[in-house]
Coordinates of C-alpha atoms in Angstrom, one line a residue:
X141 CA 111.6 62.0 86.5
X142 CA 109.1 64.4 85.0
X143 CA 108.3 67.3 87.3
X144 CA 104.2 66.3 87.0
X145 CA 105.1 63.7 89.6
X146 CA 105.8 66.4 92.7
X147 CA 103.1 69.0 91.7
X148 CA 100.6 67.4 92.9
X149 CA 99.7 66.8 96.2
X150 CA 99.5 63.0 97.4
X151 CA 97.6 60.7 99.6
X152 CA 101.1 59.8 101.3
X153 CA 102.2 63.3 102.7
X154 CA 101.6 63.6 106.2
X155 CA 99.2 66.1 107.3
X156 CA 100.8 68.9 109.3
X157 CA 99.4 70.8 112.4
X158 CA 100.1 73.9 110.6
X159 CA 97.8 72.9 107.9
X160 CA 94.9 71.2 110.1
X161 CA 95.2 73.5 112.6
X162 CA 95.0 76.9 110.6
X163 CA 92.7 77.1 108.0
X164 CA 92.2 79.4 104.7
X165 CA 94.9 82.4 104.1
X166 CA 96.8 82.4 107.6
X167 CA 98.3 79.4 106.4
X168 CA 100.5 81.4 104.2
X169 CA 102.1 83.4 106.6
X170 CA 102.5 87.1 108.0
X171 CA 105.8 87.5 105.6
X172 CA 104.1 86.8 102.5
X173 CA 101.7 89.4 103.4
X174 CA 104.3 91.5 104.1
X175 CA 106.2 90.9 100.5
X176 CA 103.0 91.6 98.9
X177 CA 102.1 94.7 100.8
X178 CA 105.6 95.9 99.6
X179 CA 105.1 94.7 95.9
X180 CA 101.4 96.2 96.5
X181 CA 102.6 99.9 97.1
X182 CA 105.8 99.5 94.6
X183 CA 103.4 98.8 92.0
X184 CA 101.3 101.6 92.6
X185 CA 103.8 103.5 91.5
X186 CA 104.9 101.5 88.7
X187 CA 101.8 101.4 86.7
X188 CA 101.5 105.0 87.4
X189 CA 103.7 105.6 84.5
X190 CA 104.0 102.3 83.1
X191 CA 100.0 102.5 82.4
X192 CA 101.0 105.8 79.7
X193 CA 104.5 104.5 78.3
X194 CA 103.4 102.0 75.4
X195 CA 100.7 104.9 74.2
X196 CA 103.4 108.0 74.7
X197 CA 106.1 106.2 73.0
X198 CA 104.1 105.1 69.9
X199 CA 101.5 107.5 69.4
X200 CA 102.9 110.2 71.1
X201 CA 107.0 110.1 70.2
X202 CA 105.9 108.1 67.0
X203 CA 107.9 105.3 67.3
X204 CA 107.8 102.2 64.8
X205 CA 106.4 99.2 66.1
X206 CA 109.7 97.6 65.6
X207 CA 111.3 100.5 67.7
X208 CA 109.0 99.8 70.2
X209 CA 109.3 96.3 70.3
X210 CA 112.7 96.5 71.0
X211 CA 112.1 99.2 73.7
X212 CA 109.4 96.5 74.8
X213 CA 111.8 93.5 75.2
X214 CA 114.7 95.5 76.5
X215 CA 112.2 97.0 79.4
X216 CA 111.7 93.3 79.9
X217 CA 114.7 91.5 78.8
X218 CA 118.0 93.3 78.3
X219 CA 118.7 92.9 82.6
X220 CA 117.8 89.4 82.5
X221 CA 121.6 88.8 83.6
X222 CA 120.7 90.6 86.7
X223 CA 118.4 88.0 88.0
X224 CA 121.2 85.6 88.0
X225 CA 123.3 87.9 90.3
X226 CA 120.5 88.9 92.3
X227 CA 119.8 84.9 92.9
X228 CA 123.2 84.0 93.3
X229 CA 124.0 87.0 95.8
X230 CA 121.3 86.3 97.6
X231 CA 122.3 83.1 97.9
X232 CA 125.7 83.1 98.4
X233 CA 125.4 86.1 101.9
X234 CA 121.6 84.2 102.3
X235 CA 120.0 87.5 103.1
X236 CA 117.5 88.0 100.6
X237 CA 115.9 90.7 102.0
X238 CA 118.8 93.6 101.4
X239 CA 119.2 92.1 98.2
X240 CA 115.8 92.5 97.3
X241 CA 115.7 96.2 99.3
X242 CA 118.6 97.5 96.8
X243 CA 116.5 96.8 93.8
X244 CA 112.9 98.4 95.5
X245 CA 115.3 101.3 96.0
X246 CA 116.5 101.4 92.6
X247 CA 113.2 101.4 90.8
X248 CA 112.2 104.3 93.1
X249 CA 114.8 106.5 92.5
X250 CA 114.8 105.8 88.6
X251 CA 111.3 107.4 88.8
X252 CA 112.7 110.9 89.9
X253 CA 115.3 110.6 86.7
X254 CA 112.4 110.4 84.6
X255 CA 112.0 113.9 85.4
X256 CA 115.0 115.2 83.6
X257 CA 114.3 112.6 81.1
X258 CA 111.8 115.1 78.9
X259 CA 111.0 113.5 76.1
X260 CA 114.0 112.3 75.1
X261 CA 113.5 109.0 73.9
X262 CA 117.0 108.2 74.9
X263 CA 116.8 109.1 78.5
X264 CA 113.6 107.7 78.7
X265 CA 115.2 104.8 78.1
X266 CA 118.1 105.0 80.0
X267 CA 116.3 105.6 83.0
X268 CA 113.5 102.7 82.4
X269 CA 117.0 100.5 81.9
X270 CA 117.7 101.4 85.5
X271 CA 114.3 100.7 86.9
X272 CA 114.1 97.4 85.3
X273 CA 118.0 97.1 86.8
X274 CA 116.2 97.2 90.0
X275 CA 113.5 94.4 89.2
X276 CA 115.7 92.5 88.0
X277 CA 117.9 92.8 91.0
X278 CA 114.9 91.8 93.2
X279 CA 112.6 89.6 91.7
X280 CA 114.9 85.9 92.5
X281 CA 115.3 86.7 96.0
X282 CA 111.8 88.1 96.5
X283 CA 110.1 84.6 95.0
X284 CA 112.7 83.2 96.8
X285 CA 111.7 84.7 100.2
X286 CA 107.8 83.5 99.7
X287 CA 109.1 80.3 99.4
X288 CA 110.8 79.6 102.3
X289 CA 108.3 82.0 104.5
X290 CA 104.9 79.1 103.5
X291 CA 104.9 75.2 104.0
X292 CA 105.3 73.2 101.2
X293 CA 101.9 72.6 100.7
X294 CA 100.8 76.2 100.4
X295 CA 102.8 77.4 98.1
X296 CA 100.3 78.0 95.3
X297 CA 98.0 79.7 97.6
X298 CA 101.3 82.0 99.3
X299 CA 101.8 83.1 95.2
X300 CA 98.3 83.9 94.5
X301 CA 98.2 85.7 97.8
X302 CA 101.2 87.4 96.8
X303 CA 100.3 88.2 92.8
X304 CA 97.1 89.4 93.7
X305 CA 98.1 92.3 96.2
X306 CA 100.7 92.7 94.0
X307 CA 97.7 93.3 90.9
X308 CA 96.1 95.2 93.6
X309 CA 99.0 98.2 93.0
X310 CA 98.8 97.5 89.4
X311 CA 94.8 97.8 89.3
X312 CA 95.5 101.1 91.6
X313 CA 98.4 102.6 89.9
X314 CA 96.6 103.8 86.4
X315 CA 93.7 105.3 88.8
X316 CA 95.9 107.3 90.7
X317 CA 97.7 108.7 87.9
X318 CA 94.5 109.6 86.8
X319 CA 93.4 111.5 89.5
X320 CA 96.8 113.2 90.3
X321 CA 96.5 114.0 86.5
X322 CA 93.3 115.6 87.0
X323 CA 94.3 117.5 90.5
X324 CA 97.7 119.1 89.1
X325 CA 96.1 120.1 85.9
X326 CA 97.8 117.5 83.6
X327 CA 101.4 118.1 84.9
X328 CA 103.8 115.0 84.0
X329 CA 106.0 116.2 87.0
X330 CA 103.6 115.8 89.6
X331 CA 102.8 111.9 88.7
X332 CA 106.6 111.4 88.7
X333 CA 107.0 113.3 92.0
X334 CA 104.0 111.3 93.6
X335 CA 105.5 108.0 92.2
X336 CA 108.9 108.2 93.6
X337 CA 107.1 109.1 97.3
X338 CA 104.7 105.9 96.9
X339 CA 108.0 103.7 96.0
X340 CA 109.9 105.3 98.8
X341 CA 107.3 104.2 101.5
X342 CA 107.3 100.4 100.0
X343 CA 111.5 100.6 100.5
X344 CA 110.4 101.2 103.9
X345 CA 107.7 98.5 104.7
X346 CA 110.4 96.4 103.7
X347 CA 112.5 97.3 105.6
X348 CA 110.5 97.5 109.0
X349 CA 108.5 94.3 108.5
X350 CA 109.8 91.7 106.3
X351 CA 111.7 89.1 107.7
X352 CA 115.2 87.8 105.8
X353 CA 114.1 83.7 106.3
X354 CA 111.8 82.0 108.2
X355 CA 114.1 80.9 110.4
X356 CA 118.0 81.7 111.7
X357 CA 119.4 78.3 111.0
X358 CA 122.8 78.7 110.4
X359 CA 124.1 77.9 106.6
X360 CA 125.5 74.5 106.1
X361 CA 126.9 74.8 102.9
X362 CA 128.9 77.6 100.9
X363 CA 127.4 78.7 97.2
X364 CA 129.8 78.8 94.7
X365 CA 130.0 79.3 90.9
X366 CA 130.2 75.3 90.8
X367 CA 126.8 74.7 92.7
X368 CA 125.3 76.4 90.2
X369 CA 126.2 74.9 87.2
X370 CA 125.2 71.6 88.5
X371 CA 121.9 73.2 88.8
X372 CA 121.7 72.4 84.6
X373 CA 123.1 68.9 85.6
X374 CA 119.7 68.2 87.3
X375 CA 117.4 66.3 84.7
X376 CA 114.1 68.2 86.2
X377 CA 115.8 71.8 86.2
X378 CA 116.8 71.6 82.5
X379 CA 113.0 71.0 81.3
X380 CA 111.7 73.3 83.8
X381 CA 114.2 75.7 82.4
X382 CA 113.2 74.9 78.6
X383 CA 109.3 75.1 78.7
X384 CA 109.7 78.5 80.7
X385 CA 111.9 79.9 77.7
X386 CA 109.2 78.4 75.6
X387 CA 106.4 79.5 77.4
X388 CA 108.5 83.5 77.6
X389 CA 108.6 82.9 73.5
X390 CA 105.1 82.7 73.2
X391 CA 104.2 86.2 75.0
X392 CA 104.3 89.3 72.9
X393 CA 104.0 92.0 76.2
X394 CA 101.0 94.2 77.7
X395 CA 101.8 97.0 75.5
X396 CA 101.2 95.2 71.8
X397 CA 98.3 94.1 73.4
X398 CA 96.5 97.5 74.7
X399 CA 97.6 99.1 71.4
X400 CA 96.2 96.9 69.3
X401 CA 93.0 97.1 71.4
X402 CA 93.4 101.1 70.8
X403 CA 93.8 101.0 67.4
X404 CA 90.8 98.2 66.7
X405 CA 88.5 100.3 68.8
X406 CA 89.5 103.8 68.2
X407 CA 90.2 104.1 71.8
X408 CA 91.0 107.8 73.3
X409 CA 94.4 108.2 74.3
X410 CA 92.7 109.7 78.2
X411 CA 91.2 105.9 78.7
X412 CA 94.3 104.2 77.0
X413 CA 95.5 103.8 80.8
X414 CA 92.0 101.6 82.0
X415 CA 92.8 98.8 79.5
X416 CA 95.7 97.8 82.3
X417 CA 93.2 98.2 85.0
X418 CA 90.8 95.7 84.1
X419 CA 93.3 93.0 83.3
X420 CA 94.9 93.8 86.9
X421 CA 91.0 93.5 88.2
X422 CA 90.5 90.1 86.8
X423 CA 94.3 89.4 87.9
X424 CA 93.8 90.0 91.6
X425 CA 89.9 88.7 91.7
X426 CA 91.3 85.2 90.2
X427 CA 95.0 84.8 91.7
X428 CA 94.3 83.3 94.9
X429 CA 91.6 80.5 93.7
X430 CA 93.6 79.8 90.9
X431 CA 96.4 79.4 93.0
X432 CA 94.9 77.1 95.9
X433 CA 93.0 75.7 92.9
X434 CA 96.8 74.9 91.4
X435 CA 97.9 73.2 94.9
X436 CA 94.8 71.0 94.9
X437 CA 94.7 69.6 91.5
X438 CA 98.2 70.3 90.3
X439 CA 100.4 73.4 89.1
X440 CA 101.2 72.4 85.2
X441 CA 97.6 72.0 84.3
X442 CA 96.8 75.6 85.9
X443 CA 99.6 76.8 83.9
X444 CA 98.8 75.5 80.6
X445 CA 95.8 76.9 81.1
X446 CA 96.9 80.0 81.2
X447 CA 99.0 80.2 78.3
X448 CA 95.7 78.3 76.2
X449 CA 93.7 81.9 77.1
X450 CA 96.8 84.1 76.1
X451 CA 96.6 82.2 72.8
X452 CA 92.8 83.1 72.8
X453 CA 93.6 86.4 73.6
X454 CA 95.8 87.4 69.9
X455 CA 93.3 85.0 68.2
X456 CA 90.7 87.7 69.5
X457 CA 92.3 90.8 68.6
X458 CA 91.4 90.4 65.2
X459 CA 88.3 88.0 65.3
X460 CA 84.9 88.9 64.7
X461 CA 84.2 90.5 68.2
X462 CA 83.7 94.1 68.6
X463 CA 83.2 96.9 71.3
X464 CA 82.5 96.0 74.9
X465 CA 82.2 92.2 74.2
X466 CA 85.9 92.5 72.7
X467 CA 87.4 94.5 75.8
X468 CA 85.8 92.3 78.1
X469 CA 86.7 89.0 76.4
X470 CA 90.2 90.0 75.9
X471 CA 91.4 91.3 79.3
X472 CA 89.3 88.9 81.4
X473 CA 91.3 86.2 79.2
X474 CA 94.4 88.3 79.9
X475 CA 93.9 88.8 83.8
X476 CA 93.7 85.1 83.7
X477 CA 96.3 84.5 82.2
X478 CA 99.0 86.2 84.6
X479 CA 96.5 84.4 87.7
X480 CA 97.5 81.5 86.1
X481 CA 101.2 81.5 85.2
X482 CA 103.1 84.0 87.0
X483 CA 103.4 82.9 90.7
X484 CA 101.9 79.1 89.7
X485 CA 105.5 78.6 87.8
X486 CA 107.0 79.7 90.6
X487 CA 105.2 77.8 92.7
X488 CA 105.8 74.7 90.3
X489 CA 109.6 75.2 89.9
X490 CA 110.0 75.8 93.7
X491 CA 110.3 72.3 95.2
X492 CA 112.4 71.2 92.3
X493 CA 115.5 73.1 93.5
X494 CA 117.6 72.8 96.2
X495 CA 117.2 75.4 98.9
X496 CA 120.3 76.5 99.4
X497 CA 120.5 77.3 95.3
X498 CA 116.5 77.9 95.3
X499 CA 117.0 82.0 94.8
X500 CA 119.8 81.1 92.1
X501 CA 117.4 78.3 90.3
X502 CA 114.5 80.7 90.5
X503 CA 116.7 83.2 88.8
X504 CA 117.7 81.1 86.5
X505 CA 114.2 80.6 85.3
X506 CA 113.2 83.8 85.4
X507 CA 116.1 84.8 83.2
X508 CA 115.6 82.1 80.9
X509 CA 111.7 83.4 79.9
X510 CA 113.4 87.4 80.0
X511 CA 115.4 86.7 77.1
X512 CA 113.1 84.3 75.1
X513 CA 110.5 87.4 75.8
X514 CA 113.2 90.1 75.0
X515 CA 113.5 88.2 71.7
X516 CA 109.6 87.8 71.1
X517 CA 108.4 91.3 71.5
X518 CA 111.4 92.2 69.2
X519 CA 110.5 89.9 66.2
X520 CA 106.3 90.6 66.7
X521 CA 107.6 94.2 65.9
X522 CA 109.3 93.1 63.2
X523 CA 106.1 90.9 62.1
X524 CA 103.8 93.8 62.7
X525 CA 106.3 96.0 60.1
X526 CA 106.7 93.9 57.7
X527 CA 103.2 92.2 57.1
X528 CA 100.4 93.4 59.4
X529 CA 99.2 93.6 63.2
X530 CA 96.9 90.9 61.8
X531 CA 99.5 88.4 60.8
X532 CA 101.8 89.3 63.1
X533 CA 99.0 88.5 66.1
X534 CA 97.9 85.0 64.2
X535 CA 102.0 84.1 64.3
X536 CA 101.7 85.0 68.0
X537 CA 98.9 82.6 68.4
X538 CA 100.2 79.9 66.5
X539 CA 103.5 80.1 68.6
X540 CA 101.6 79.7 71.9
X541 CA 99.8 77.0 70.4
X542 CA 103.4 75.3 70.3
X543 CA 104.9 76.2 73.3
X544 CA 101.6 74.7 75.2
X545 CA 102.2 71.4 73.3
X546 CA 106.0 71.5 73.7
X547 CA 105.7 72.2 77.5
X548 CA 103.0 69.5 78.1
X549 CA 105.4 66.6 76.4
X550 CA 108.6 68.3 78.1
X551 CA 106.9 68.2 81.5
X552 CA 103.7 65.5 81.7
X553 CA 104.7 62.5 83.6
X554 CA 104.8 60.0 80.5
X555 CA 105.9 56.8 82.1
X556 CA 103.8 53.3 82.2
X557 CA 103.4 53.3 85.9
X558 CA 101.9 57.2 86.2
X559 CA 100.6 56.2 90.1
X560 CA 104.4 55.8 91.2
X561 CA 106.0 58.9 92.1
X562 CA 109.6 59.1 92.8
X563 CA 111.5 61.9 94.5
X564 CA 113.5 64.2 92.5
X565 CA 116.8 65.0 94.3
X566 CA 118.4 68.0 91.8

């Protein structure tokens, strides 16, 4: 059974009172707005220094593009493995919550160690390894959390909820650095110092406000290594799990993209941080009607979508736009891309796996497009080296062009008798 067949909702499902009698975003719940508030504040202080890091490493450490795209994928890819035993922990004690807690915590102290970091390009690294430790640690069980805290029925509108206070901190974080920047007279330390305090207080509205589960029922089954290998066993999972390494192949990172904006239109290095802002602007303005749009009319096509404008997106970098209309163009294409994919897939992928192995299977996922990214941003390095940033972005758009086609066939209901849908039971 092709997973087409329970994206979509159908004429059969009974109405609930929860959906009649609440309308609009109440439906998705106070924990969800409570994850996102967290993931709101976290990412303000993320993108405070993420915003500067592909422009201080290249143009200001003079790293390779190659060198870079290896720091790229490893920021990315190299704790993909972590997911997994973030998922499976989270699982196996079903408290999601402290799981996800240790890795907020994580990330926020890693942004004091950047401090005594300098600019070695070393520790840099060592202590961006640690930060991404923590998101990797968190991410399952935090997905995992939204989707047992909406009804079924909602959960494209709980994700864009969700992704877009989340783009909220990312649209916030570059500003802020900015003006803490301009208030402590360009000091590095005091955006570091401000950074770890904004992560610190999003440590704490987890703690004080987000609830483990929606409810206390008592676990009926025990997780063990076994459960989840027959996870792969499940017909659905495995082409779920092959278009999102597919679909994590075709994506070359934010940081190729901004620089190659930079270097096409001579951008100074004090605005380098805005080109994340107004991809995180279209992100949050589009990620909750994109993802109510994606539980009305069906999650794959919103995805597809969004990886048809990422393709759009390197086709532009070196097309015959210019100036403003390029900028524009290329990160409203962008914002829509991440308000189509990232929470929709979740959303997509979520009532495919069991829920006692959902954090595990969402994990699993998520791990699968880590490395398939890790390995991407490595080899468009390599492109870029080798040829040119002009080749190596026409490669990129030829390999999204793929991984659309391949995900469609892998995952479009192809069967004679398309009006029957059958439940999947992984």
């Amino acid at each position: 059974m092709y997973l087409s067949s329970i994206d979509r909702p159908t004429a059969d499902d009974p109405p609930s009172a929860e959906h009649s009698g609440r309308r609009g975003l109440a439906v998705v719940g106070g924990n969800v707005f409570a994850l996102g508030t967290v993931s709101l504040v976290t990412d303000i202080s993320t993108e405070m220094v993420a915003a500067i890091l592909p422009a201080y490493l290249v143009l200001g450490l003079s790293l390779s593009p190659l060198a870079y795209g290896m720091i790229d994928g490893i920021y990315t890819g190299a704790t993909a493995v972590l997911r997994l035993v973030g998922g499976y922990v989270a699982d196996r004690i079903r408290k999601p919550k402290w799981v996800a807690g240790t890795g907020y915590a994580m990330s926020a102290v890693a942004k004091l160690g950047l401090l005594a970091a300098g600019r070695s390009a070393g520790a840099i690294g060592l202590v961006i390894a640690v930060d991404r430790t923590g998101k990797g640690l968190r991410t399952a069980p935090r997905d995992a959390l939204i989707t047992l805290s909406a009804p079924p029925h909602a959960l494209g509108r709980a994700f864009g909820v969700h992704r877009a206070m989340d783009s909220v901190g990312a649209f916030l974080g570059p500003l802020v650095a900015l003006a803490v920047l301009a208030a402590a007279g360009q000091a590095l330390d005091a955006v570091l110092v401000t950074s770890f305090c904004v992560a610190a207080i999003g440590v704490l509205i987890l703690v004080l406000f987000v609830r483990d589960r929606r409810d206390d029922r008592p676990a009926t089954t025990t997780v063990s290594p076994r459960d989840v290998a027959e996870l792969l066993r499940a017909a659905p999972v495995r082409r779920l799990l092959l278009a999102a390494c597919l679909l994590g192949f075709a994506v070359i990172g934010d940081g190729f993209v901004y620089l190659l904006l930079q270097r096409r239109e001579d951008i100074a290095l004090g605005w380098f941080p805005l080109l994340a802002v107004g991809t995180s602007l279209t992100y949050l303005l589009l990620a909750i009607p994109i993802g109510a749009l994606a539980d009305r009319i069906g999650r794959l096509p919103i995805v597809l979508a969004g990886y048809a404008a990422l393709c759009a997106v390197y086709l532009l970098l070196f097309g015959p736009l210019h100036g403003w209309p390029l900028l524009a163009a290329a990160l409203v294409l962008y914002g829509f891309f991440y308000a189509a994919t990232d929470g929709v897939l979740m959303a997509l992928a979520a009532p495919v796996l069991p829920e006692h192995l959902r954090t595990t299977g969402i994990a699993l996922i998520q791990t699968g497009q880590a490395l398939a990214y890790l390995t991407s941003s490595v080899l468009f390095g390599l492109a870029w080296q080798l040829w040119s940033p002009a080749t190596a972005s026409r490669i990129a758009a030829a390999v999204a062009v793929l991984a659309v086609v391949a995900t469609a066939f892998l995952l479009i209901n192809r069967s004679t008798n398309t009006n029957t849908d059958t439940e999947v039971t992984p």
